[in-house]
Amino acid sequence: MKKVVIINLSPRKKGTSMMLANRCREFLSVRDYQVEILHLYPNLKNLSPLLAAINEVQSIIMVGPCYINTYPADTVYLLEELEKNRDVLHGQDLYGIIQGGMPYVHTHESGLKMLELFAGENDLSFKGGFVIGMGAMLNGQPLDKLLNGKKAERGFQYFLENVAKQENSSSELYHQAQLKMPGMVYYLMAKMMNRKIDKERRGKGIGDQVKSPYDNTGINY
Amino acid sequence: MITILSDHTRQEVGERLDKKLRERKIATEFISLTDMNVGPCYSCGGCTDKTYGQCIHRDDGDIILPKLMRTDVLVMVTPVKWGSYSFKTKRVFDKCAVIGDRHYYYKNGELVKGKIGRVHTFVAIGVKDQWQNDEKSAFENLVAENIKIMNIKGRVHLVDASNISVFLDSAVEDLNQ
Ligand SMILES: Cc1cc2nc3c(=O)[nH]c(=O)nc-3n(C[C@H](O)[C@H](O)[C@H](O)COP(=O)(O)O)c2cc1C
C-alpha cells in the first residue's frame, strides 16, 4: 500500500482548502493509498509530526489558500524548515493545490511555481498542481457549487487520477477549467460585492469615510 | 513619504538604499524586520466581525501597519526564496490585507482589489546571492500579480552582488521622481 500525506496550509480547518483535502483523501483511499491529512498551523511550534509523516510517504499534496497571490507566509516557513531537515526529503512526489477568491488562475499560480522551485532544490519531484478560483465564495462548500462547477469538477478529477498514478499533471487541466466570463459580468460582480461590503459596514455603524484604527498619526509608537 | 520595509536576513540593500535617499534629503521611513515579531494571519475574520479594520492579535503589526497607513510609496526589500518573498516579509504582507481597500474594481477585463492604505506605488526589491533564470521570472511574475491585484503602479528589481551599486543609483533616481 502506498502512502500519501496531505498538508492543509490554511489556518482554517473547515474552509475550501480542507474541502479539497478531503476530496483528495476520498479519491486516494479507495485506490490503494493510505492517506493522512495534517494541518500546518496547529503544528507551527513543532513541525516534527509533519516531518515524520513526509519521511514515510511516496507522495505529498500541499493544499492551501492564496494570500496576496501565493501561499501564506507560513508555507514559506514550512519549506524553510523542510530544507533544514533535508534528510526527510528523498525523491517523494510533490503536488500542489492553491485556491483563492479571485476567479482567474494566473493570479494564484505563483504558489505552484514556488513549490516547483523548492522541489528542484530539495530532492523532491514536483509533478504539477491544480488552481481554483472563487474559493472564498465557496467557503468550504463542494466544488460543484462553483459557477464553473462542472468544468472544475472534471479538471480536478483528472488531476486526482494523475496523483493516484504518480503522473505529471498538466497545467492545461486547470487552465481549461477556469471560469470565463465577459468583462461586463465582472464589472457587475464588483458592483454587487461592493454594495454588500458597504452595507455590512453601515450595519456595524461604520461609515464609508471612517478612518482605519491604524490611521492614528497623532500617536507615536 | 517613502517607506522601506526590509528583511535584513543576509542582505543590507534596504539600509544602503535608505542612506542614499536620506543623503538626497528624500523623506523616508525605514522599518527593519530584524527585531520585529509579526504573527500569522489566521483568517479568523476578527478584522471584519470584532474590531473592523484591525487585527485582533497583538504583535509588532501594531507598530508596522500604522506606518504603512501613511506612506505613498512602499518599498519591500526581501531575500528571495524559491521565487517568493521571505517568510518574515510575507508575514507582514499577509497582514496588509487588513489595511487594504476591501472593494473590488474592474480593470482590463478582470476584477482587482484596491490599494493598501494610500500606497500608490509598490516597489519590490528581491535580493539573492545568485539568480537563476527561472527564479528571476518567478519573482517577477509574483510581483507583477501583486501590482495588478492592488491596482497601483509598481516595479520589481532583482539585486545581487554584481549589480548592487548600479541598482542603488538608479533606484534613488527612480524614487526621487
Ligand atoms: C490575508 C489574506 C489574503 C488574501 N489574498 C488573496 C489574494 O491575493 N487573492 C485572492 O484571490 N484571494 C485572497 N484571499 C482569499 C482567500 O484566498 C480565500 O478566501 C480562500 O478561499 C481561503 O481558503 P480557506 O477556506 O482554505 O482558508 C486572501 C485571504 C486572506 C485571509
CSV table of C-alpha atoms and ligand atoms in Angstrom, one decimal:
chain,number,residue,atom,x,y,z
A,1,MET,CA,0.0,0.0,0.0
A,2,LYS,CA,1.3,3.4,-0.9
A,3,LYS,CA,1.3,6.3,1.5
A,4,VAL,CA,0.3,9.9,0.8
A,5,VAL,CA,0.3,12.9,3.2
A,6,ILE,CA,-2.0,15.8,2.5
A,7,ILE,CA,-0.9,19.1,4.3
A,8,ASN,CA,-3.5,21.7,4.9
A,9,LEU,CA,-1.7,25.0,4.5
A,10,SER,CA,-4.8,27.1,5.6
A,11,PRO,CA,-5.2,28.3,9.1
A,12,ARG,CA,-8.9,27.3,8.7
A,13,LYS,CA,-9.9,23.7,9.4
A,14,LYS,CA,-13.3,24.0,7.6
A,15,GLY,CA,-12.5,26.1,4.6
A,16,THR,CA,-12.1,25.5,0.9
A,17,SER,CA,-8.6,24.1,1.3
A,18,MET,CA,-9.9,21.4,3.7
A,19,MET,CA,-12.8,20.6,1.4
A,20,LEU,CA,-10.3,19.9,-1.3
A,21,ALA,CA,-8.0,18.0,1.1
A,22,ASN,CA,-11.0,15.8,1.9
A,23,ARG,CA,-11.7,15.3,-1.8
A,24,CYS,CA,-8.1,14.0,-2.2
A,25,ARG,CA,-8.5,11.7,0.7
A,26,GLU,CA,-11.8,10.2,-0.6
A,27,PHE,CA,-10.3,9.6,-4.0
A,28,LEU,CA,-7.0,8.1,-3.0
A,29,SER,CA,-8.1,6.0,-0.1
A,30,VAL,CA,-10.2,3.8,-2.4
A,31,ARG,CA,-7.2,3.5,-4.7
A,32,ASP,CA,-4.9,1.6,-2.5
A,33,TYR,CA,-3.4,4.6,-0.7
A,34,GLN,CA,-3.0,5.0,3.0
A,35,VAL,CA,-4.0,8.7,3.4
A,36,GLU,CA,-3.2,11.1,6.2
A,37,ILE,CA,-4.3,14.8,6.4
A,38,LEU,CA,-2.2,17.0,8.6
A,39,HIS,CA,-2.7,20.7,9.5
A,40,LEU,CA,0.2,23.1,9.4
A,41,TYR,CA,-1.0,25.8,11.8
A,42,PRO,CA,-1.5,23.7,15.0
A,43,ASN,CA,2.0,22.3,14.4
A,44,LEU,CA,3.8,25.6,13.8
A,45,LYS,CA,5.6,25.4,17.1
A,46,ASN,CA,6.8,21.8,16.5
A,47,LEU,CA,6.8,20.6,12.9
A,48,SER,CA,8.1,17.1,13.8
A,49,PRO,CA,4.8,15.3,13.2
A,50,LEU,CA,4.8,16.8,9.7
A,51,LEU,CA,8.4,16.0,9.0
A,52,ALA,CA,8.0,12.4,10.3
A,53,ALA,CA,4.9,11.9,8.0
A,54,ILE,CA,6.7,13.3,5.0
A,55,ASN,CA,9.6,11.0,5.6
A,56,GLU,CA,7.3,8.0,5.3
A,57,VAL,CA,5.3,8.7,2.2
A,58,GLN,CA,5.6,8.3,-1.6
A,59,SER,CA,3.6,11.4,-2.3
A,60,ILE,CA,2.9,14.8,-0.7
A,61,ILE,CA,0.0,17.0,-1.6
A,62,MET,CA,0.2,20.6,-0.3
A,63,VAL,CA,-3.2,22.3,-0.4
A,64,GLY,CA,-3.7,25.9,0.7
A,65,PRO,CA,-5.3,29.3,0.1
A,66,CYS,CA,-3.9,32.1,-1.9
A,67,TYR,CA,-2.8,35.1,0.2
A,68,ILE,CA,-1.7,38.1,-1.9
A,69,ASN,CA,-1.0,35.9,-5.0
A,70,THR,CA,0.8,33.0,-3.4
A,71,TYR,CA,0.5,30.7,-0.4
A,72,PRO,CA,0.5,32.3,3.1
A,73,ALA,CA,3.7,33.3,4.8
A,74,ASP,CA,3.8,30.1,7.0
A,75,THR,CA,4.1,27.9,3.9
A,76,VAL,CA,7.4,29.6,3.3
A,77,TYR,CA,8.3,28.8,6.9
A,78,LEU,CA,7.4,25.1,6.4
A,79,LEU,CA,9.5,24.9,3.2
A,80,GLU,CA,12.5,26.6,5.1
A,81,GLU,CA,12.2,24.0,7.9
A,82,LEU,CA,12.0,21.2,5.4
A,83,GLU,CA,15.2,22.5,3.8
A,84,LYS,CA,16.8,22.4,7.2
A,85,ASN,CA,15.7,18.8,7.7
A,86,ARG,CA,16.5,17.7,4.2
A,87,ASP,CA,17.1,14.1,5.3
A,88,VAL,CA,13.3,13.6,5.3
A,89,LEU,CA,13.2,14.5,1.6
A,90,HIS,CA,14.3,11.7,-0.7
A,91,GLY,CA,12.6,11.9,-4.1
A,92,GLN,CA,8.9,11.9,-3.0
A,93,ASP,CA,6.4,13.3,-5.4
A,94,LEU,CA,5.1,16.7,-4.6
A,95,TYR,CA,1.7,18.1,-5.9
A,96,GLY,CA,0.3,21.5,-5.0
A,97,ILE,CA,-3.3,22.8,-4.9
A,98,ILE,CA,-3.9,26.5,-4.5
A,99,GLN,CA,-7.3,28.3,-4.4
A,100,GLY,CA,-8.2,31.9,-3.8
A,101,GLY,CA,-11.0,34.4,-4.1
A,102,MET,CA,-10.3,35.8,-7.5
A,103,PRO,CA,-11.7,33.8,-10.4
A,104,TYR,CA,-8.6,33.7,-12.6
A,105,VAL,CA,-5.8,31.1,-12.3
A,106,HIS,CA,-2.9,33.4,-13.2
A,107,THR,CA,-3.4,35.4,-10.0
A,108,HIS,CA,-2.8,32.3,-7.9
A,109,GLU,CA,-0.3,30.4,-9.9
A,110,SER,CA,2.9,31.8,-8.3
A,111,GLY,CA,2.2,29.5,-5.4
A,112,LEU,CA,2.7,26.4,-7.5
A,113,LYS,CA,5.9,27.9,-9.0
A,114,MET,CA,7.3,28.3,-5.5
A,115,LEU,CA,6.7,24.6,-4.8
A,116,GLU,CA,8.3,23.6,-8.1
A,117,LEU,CA,11.4,25.6,-7.4
A,118,PHE,CA,11.6,24.3,-3.8
A,119,ALA,CA,11.3,20.7,-5.1
A,120,GLY,CA,14.0,21.2,-7.6
A,121,GLU,CA,16.4,22.3,-5.0
A,122,ASN,CA,15.5,19.8,-2.3
A,123,ASP,CA,15.3,16.3,-3.8
A,124,LEU,CA,11.5,16.2,-4.3
A,125,SER,CA,9.9,15.5,-7.6
A,126,PHE,CA,7.3,18.3,-8.4
A,127,LYS,CA,4.6,16.7,-10.5
A,128,GLY,CA,2.2,19.7,-11.0
A,129,GLY,CA,-0.8,21.0,-9.3
A,130,PHE,CA,-4.3,22.4,-9.5
A,131,VAL,CA,-5.5,26.0,-9.2
A,132,ILE,CA,-9.1,27.0,-8.4
A,133,GLY,CA,-10.6,30.5,-8.4
A,134,MET,CA,-13.6,31.8,-6.4
A,135,GLY,CA,-12.6,29.7,-3.4
A,136,ALA,CA,-13.7,32.4,-1.0
A,137,MET,CA,-17.3,32.3,-2.3
A,138,LEU,CA,-17.2,28.5,-2.0
A,139,ASN,CA,-16.1,28.8,1.6
A,140,GLY,CA,-15.8,25.0,2.1
A,141,GLN,CA,-18.8,24.0,0.1
A,142,PRO,CA,-18.4,21.3,-2.6
A,143,LEU,CA,-16.7,22.1,-5.8
A,144,ASP,CA,-19.8,21.7,-8.0
A,145,LYS,CA,-21.3,24.8,-6.4
A,146,LEU,CA,-18.9,27.0,-8.4
A,147,LEU,CA,-20.2,28.9,-11.4
A,148,ASN,CA,-17.8,26.8,-13.4
A,149,GLY,CA,-18.6,23.8,-11.2
A,150,LYS,CA,-18.9,21.1,-14.0
A,151,LYS,CA,-15.6,22.1,-15.6
A,152,ALA,CA,-13.8,22.5,-12.3
A,153,GLU,CA,-15.1,19.1,-11.1
A,154,ARG,CA,-13.9,17.4,-14.3
A,155,GLY,CA,-10.5,19.0,-14.3
A,156,PHE,CA,-10.0,18.2,-10.6
A,157,GLN,CA,-11.0,14.6,-11.2
A,158,TYR,CA,-8.3,14.3,-13.9
A,159,PHE,CA,-5.8,15.9,-11.6
A,160,LEU,CA,-6.6,13.3,-8.9
A,161,GLU,CA,-6.2,10.5,-11.4
A,162,ASN,CA,-2.7,11.9,-12.1
A,163,VAL,CA,-1.9,11.9,-8.4
A,164,ALA,CA,-3.1,8.4,-7.9
A,165,LYS,CA,-0.9,7.2,-10.8
A,166,GLN,CA,2.0,9.4,-9.6
A,167,GLU,CA,2.0,11.0,-13.1
A,168,ASN,CA,2.8,14.6,-14.0
A,169,SER,CA,-0.3,16.7,-14.1
A,170,SER,CA,-0.6,19.3,-16.8
A,171,SER,CA,-1.4,23.0,-16.1
A,172,GLU,CA,-3.8,22.7,-19.1
A,173,LEU,CA,-6.3,21.0,-16.8
A,174,TYR,CA,-6.8,23.9,-14.5
A,175,HIS,CA,-6.5,26.5,-17.3
A,176,GLN,CA,-9.3,24.8,-19.2
A,177,ALA,CA,-11.4,24.5,-16.1
A,178,GLN,CA,-11.3,28.2,-15.2
A,179,LEU,CA,-14.3,30.5,-15.3
A,180,LYS,CA,-14.5,32.6,-18.5
A,181,MET,CA,-16.9,35.4,-18.4
A,182,PRO,CA,-17.3,38.6,-20.4
A,183,GLY,CA,-15.9,41.7,-18.8
A,184,MET,CA,-19.4,43.1,-18.2
A,185,VAL,CA,-20.1,40.2,-15.8
A,186,TYR,CA,-17.1,41.0,-13.7
A,187,TYR,CA,-18.0,44.7,-13.7
A,188,LEU,CA,-21.4,43.9,-12.3
A,189,MET,CA,-19.9,41.4,-9.8
A,190,ALA,CA,-17.7,44.2,-8.5
A,191,LYS,CA,-20.7,46.5,-8.1
A,192,MET,CA,-22.7,43.8,-6.3
A,193,MET,CA,-19.9,42.8,-3.9
A,194,ASN,CA,-19.1,46.4,-3.1
A,195,ARG,CA,-22.7,47.1,-2.3
A,196,LYS,CA,-22.6,44.1,0.1
A,197,ILE,CA,-19.3,45.4,1.7
A,198,ASP,CA,-20.7,48.9,2.2
A,199,LYS,CA,-24.0,47.5,3.6
A,200,GLU,CA,-22.1,45.4,6.1
A,201,ARG,CA,-20.0,48.4,7.2
A,202,ARG,CA,-23.1,50.5,7.7
A,203,GLY,CA,-24.7,47.7,9.6
A,204,LYS,CA,-21.8,47.8,12.0
A,205,GLY,CA,-22.2,51.6,12.3
A,206,ILE,CA,-19.0,52.2,10.2
A,207,GLY,CA,-19.4,54.8,7.6
A,208,ASP,CA,-17.7,54.8,4.2
A,209,GLN,CA,-15.3,57.6,5.3
A,210,VAL,CA,-14.2,56.2,8.6
A,211,LYS,CA,-10.5,56.1,9.4
A,212,SER,CA,-8.7,52.9,9.9
A,213,PRO,CA,-7.9,52.1,13.6
A,214,TYR,CA,-4.2,52.1,12.4
A,215,ASP,CA,-4.5,55.6,10.9
A,216,ASN,CA,-3.7,57.3,14.2
A,217,THR,CA,-1.0,59.6,13.0
A,218,GLY,CA,-1.1,61.5,16.3
A,219,ILE,CA,0.1,58.6,18.4
A,220,ASN,CA,3.8,57.8,18.3
A,221,TYR,CA,4.5,54.1,18.5
B,1,MET,CA,6.6,59.6,2.0
B,2,ILE,CA,8.6,56.6,1.1
B,3,THR,CA,8.6,53.6,3.4
B,4,ILE,CA,11.2,50.9,3.1
B,5,LEU,CA,10.4,47.6,4.8
B,6,SER,CA,13.4,45.4,4.9
B,7,ASP,CA,14.1,41.9,5.9
B,8,HIS,CA,17.8,42.1,6.7
B,9,THR,CA,18.5,38.4,6.6
B,10,ARG,CA,21.7,38.1,4.7
B,11,GLN,CA,21.3,41.4,2.9
B,12,GLU,CA,21.8,45.1,3.6
B,13,VAL,CA,20.3,46.5,0.4
B,14,GLY,CA,17.5,48.2,2.2
B,15,GLU,CA,19.7,50.1,4.6
B,16,ARG,CA,22.0,51.2,1.9
B,17,LEU,CA,19.1,52.5,-0.2
B,18,ASP,CA,17.7,54.3,2.8
B,19,LYS,CA,21.0,56.0,3.5
B,20,LYS,CA,21.3,57.1,-0.1
B,21,LEU,CA,17.8,58.6,-0.2
B,22,ARG,CA,18.5,60.5,3.1
B,23,GLU,CA,21.6,61.9,1.7
B,24,ARG,CA,19.5,63.3,-1.1
B,25,LYS,CA,17.0,64.7,1.5
B,26,ILE,CA,14.2,62.5,0.4
B,27,ALA,CA,11.8,61.7,3.2
B,28,THR,CA,11.9,58.0,4.1
B,29,GLU,CA,10.8,55.8,6.9
B,30,PHE,CA,12.9,52.7,7.4
B,31,ILE,CA,11.4,49.6,9.0
B,32,SER,CA,13.8,46.8,9.7
B,33,LEU,CA,12.1,43.4,10.3
B,34,THR,CA,15.1,42.0,12.2
B,35,ASP,CA,13.7,42.6,15.7
B,36,MET,CA,10.0,42.6,14.7
B,37,ASN,CA,7.7,39.8,15.6
B,38,VAL,CA,4.7,39.6,13.4
B,39,GLY,CA,2.3,36.6,13.7
B,40,PRO,CA,0.4,34.9,11.0
B,41,CYS,CA,-3.0,35.9,9.6
B,42,TYR,CA,-5.3,33.2,11.0
B,43,SER,CA,-8.1,34.2,8.7
B,44,CYS,CA,-10.3,34.3,11.7
B,45,GLY,CA,-12.5,37.2,10.4
B,46,GLY,CA,-11.9,39.3,13.6
B,47,CYS,CA,-10.9,42.3,11.5
B,48,THR,CA,-14.3,42.2,10.0
B,49,ASP,CA,-16.5,40.9,12.8
B,50,LYS,CA,-14.9,42.0,16.0
B,51,THR,CA,-12.6,45.1,15.5
B,52,TYR,CA,-13.3,46.3,12.0
B,53,GLY,CA,-10.1,47.1,10.1
B,54,GLN,CA,-7.8,46.0,12.9
B,55,CYS,CA,-6.2,42.6,13.6
B,56,ILE,CA,-7.4,41.1,16.9
B,57,HIS,CA,-3.9,39.6,17.6
B,58,ARG,CA,-1.4,41.9,19.3
B,59,ASP,CA,2.1,41.8,17.8
B,60,ASP,CA,4.5,44.1,16.0
B,61,GLY,CA,2.0,44.5,13.2
B,62,ASP,CA,0.7,47.2,15.6
B,63,ILE,CA,3.9,49.1,15.0
B,64,ILE,CA,4.3,48.4,11.3
B,65,LEU,CA,0.7,48.8,10.0
B,66,PRO,CA,0.2,52.5,11.2
B,67,LYS,CA,3.4,53.4,9.4
B,68,LEU,CA,2.3,51.7,6.2
B,69,MET,CA,-1.0,53.6,6.5
B,70,ARG,CA,0.7,56.9,6.0
B,71,THR,CA,3.1,56.1,3.2
B,72,ASP,CA,2.6,56.8,-0.5
B,73,VAL,CA,5.4,54.6,-1.8
B,74,LEU,CA,6.0,51.1,-0.3
B,75,VAL,CA,9.4,49.6,-0.9
B,76,MET,CA,9.8,46.0,0.2
B,77,VAL,CA,13.3,44.7,0.3
B,78,THR,CA,13.4,40.9,0.7
B,79,PRO,CA,15.7,38.0,0.3
B,80,VAL,CA,14.1,35.7,-2.3
B,81,LYS,CA,13.3,32.1,-1.6
B,82,TRP,CA,12.0,29.9,-4.4
B,83,GLY,CA,10.8,32.9,-6.4
B,84,SER,CA,8.9,34.2,-3.4
B,85,TYR,CA,9.1,36.8,-0.6
B,86,SER,CA,11.0,35.7,2.6
B,87,PHE,CA,8.9,34.3,5.4
B,88,LYS,CA,9.3,37.5,7.5
B,89,THR,CA,8.3,39.8,4.7
B,90,LYS,CA,5.4,37.7,3.7
B,91,ARG,CA,4.0,37.6,7.3
B,92,VAL,CA,3.8,41.5,7.1
B,93,PHE,CA,2.4,41.4,3.5
B,94,ASP,CA,-0.3,38.9,4.5
B,95,LYS,CA,-1.4,41.2,7.4
B,96,CYS,CA,-1.5,44.2,5.0
B,97,ALA,CA,-4.9,42.7,3.9
B,98,VAL,CA,-6.4,44.3,7.0
B,99,ILE,CA,-5.4,47.8,5.9
B,100,GLY,CA,-6.3,47.1,2.2
B,101,ASP,CA,-9.3,48.6,0.5
B,102,ARG,CA,-11.9,45.8,0.6
B,103,HIS,CA,-13.7,47.0,-2.5
B,104,TYR,CA,-13.4,45.4,-5.9
B,105,TYR,CA,-12.7,47.2,-9.1
B,106,TYR,CA,-12.9,46.3,-12.8
B,107,LYS,CA,-9.7,46.7,-14.8
B,108,ASN,CA,-8.6,45.3,-18.2
B,109,GLY,CA,-11.5,42.9,-18.3
B,110,GLU,CA,-10.8,41.5,-14.8
B,111,LEU,CA,-11.7,42.0,-11.2
B,112,VAL,CA,-9.0,43.6,-9.0
B,113,LYS,CA,-8.8,44.8,-5.4
B,114,GLY,CA,-7.8,48.2,-4.1
B,115,LYS,CA,-4.6,49.6,-2.5
B,116,ILE,CA,-3.0,49.2,0.9
B,117,GLY,CA,-3.7,52.3,2.8
B,118,ARG,CA,-2.9,55.2,0.4
B,119,VAL,CA,0.1,53.5,-1.2
B,120,HIS,CA,0.2,54.4,-4.9
B,121,THR,CA,3.5,52.8,-5.9
B,122,PHE,CA,4.8,49.4,-4.8
B,123,VAL,CA,8.5,48.6,-5.4
B,124,ALA,CA,9.7,45.1,-4.7
B,125,ILE,CA,13.4,44.6,-4.4
B,126,GLY,CA,14.4,40.9,-4.5
B,127,VAL,CA,17.9,40.1,-3.2
B,128,LYS,CA,19.8,36.9,-3.9
B,129,ASP,CA,23.4,35.8,-3.9
B,130,GLN,CA,23.0,34.4,-7.3
B,131,TRP,CA,19.9,34.4,-9.5
B,132,GLN,CA,18.8,31.5,-11.7
B,133,ASN,CA,16.7,32.5,-14.7
B,134,ASP,CA,13.6,30.6,-13.6
B,135,GLU,CA,13.7,32.1,-10.2
B,136,LYS,CA,14.0,35.6,-11.7
B,137,SER,CA,10.9,35.1,-13.8
B,138,ALA,CA,9.0,33.5,-10.9
B,139,PHE,CA,9.7,36.5,-8.6
B,140,GLU,CA,8.9,39.0,-11.5
B,141,ASN,CA,5.6,37.2,-12.1
B,142,LEU,CA,4.6,37.2,-8.5
B,143,VAL,CA,5.3,41.0,-8.1
B,144,ALA,CA,3.5,41.7,-11.4
B,145,GLU,CA,0.5,39.9,-10.0
B,146,ASN,CA,0.7,41.8,-6.7
B,147,ILE,CA,0.8,45.1,-8.6
B,148,LYS,CA,-2.1,44.0,-10.8
B,149,ILE,CA,-4.3,43.0,-7.8
B,150,MET,CA,-3.6,46.1,-5.8
B,151,ASN,CA,-4.4,48.2,-8.9
B,152,ILE,CA,-1.4,50.5,-8.4
B,153,LYS,CA,1.8,51.5,-10.0
B,154,GLY,CA,4.9,49.4,-9.3
B,155,ARG,CA,8.0,47.7,-10.4
B,156,VAL,CA,10.4,44.9,-9.4
B,157,HIS,CA,14.2,44.9,-9.1
B,158,LEU,CA,16.4,41.9,-8.9
B,159,VAL,CA,19.6,42.6,-7.0
B,160,ASP,CA,22.8,40.6,-6.4
B,161,ALA,CA,26.4,41.4,-5.6
B,162,SER,CA,27.2,42.1,-9.2
B,163,ASN,CA,24.7,44.9,-9.8
B,164,ILE,CA,24.1,46.4,-6.4
B,165,SER,CA,25.9,49.8,-7.0
B,166,VAL,CA,24.3,50.4,-10.3
B,167,PHE,CA,21.0,49.4,-8.8
B,168,LEU,CA,21.3,51.8,-5.9
B,169,ASP,CA,22.0,54.8,-8.1
B,170,SER,CA,19.2,54.0,-10.5
B,171,ALA,CA,16.7,53.3,-7.6
B,172,VAL,CA,17.5,56.6,-6.0
B,173,GLU,CA,16.8,58.4,-9.3
B,174,ASP,CA,13.6,56.4,-9.8
B,175,LEU,CA,12.3,57.1,-6.3
B,176,ASN,CA,13.2,60.8,-6.5
B,177,GLN,CA,10.5,61.4,-9.1
C,1,LIG,C1,-4.7,37.6,4.3
C,1,LIG,C2,-5.5,37.1,3.1
C,1,LIG,C3,-5.1,37.5,1.8
C,1,LIG,C4,-5.8,37.0,0.7
C,1,LIG,N1,-5.3,37.3,-0.5
C,1,LIG,C5,-6.0,36.9,-1.6
C,1,LIG,C6,-5.5,37.2,-2.9
C,1,LIG,O1,-4.5,37.9,-3.1
C,1,LIG,N2,-6.2,36.8,-4.0
C,1,LIG,C7,-7.3,36.0,-3.8
C,1,LIG,O2,-7.9,35.6,-4.8
C,1,LIG,N3,-7.8,35.7,-2.6
C,1,LIG,C8,-7.2,36.1,-1.5
C,1,LIG,N4,-7.6,35.8,-0.3
C,1,LIG,C9,-8.9,35.0,-0.1
C,1,LIG,C10,-8.6,33.5,0.2
C,1,LIG,O3,-7.6,33.0,-0.8
C,1,LIG,C11,-9.8,32.7,0.1
C,1,LIG,O4,-10.8,33.2,1.0
C,1,LIG,C12,-9.6,31.2,0.3
C,1,LIG,O5,-10.7,30.5,-0.3
C,1,LIG,C13,-9.4,30.8,1.7
C,1,LIG,O6,-9.2,29.4,1.8
C,1,LIG,P1,-9.5,28.5,3.1
C,1,LIG,O7,-11.0,28.5,3.2
C,1,LIG,O8,-8.9,27.2,2.8
C,1,LIG,O9,-8.9,29.2,4.3
C,1,LIG,C14,-7.0,36.2,0.9
C,1,LIG,C15,-7.4,35.9,2.2
C,1,LIG,C16,-6.7,36.4,3.3
C,1,LIG,C17,-7.2,36.0,4.7
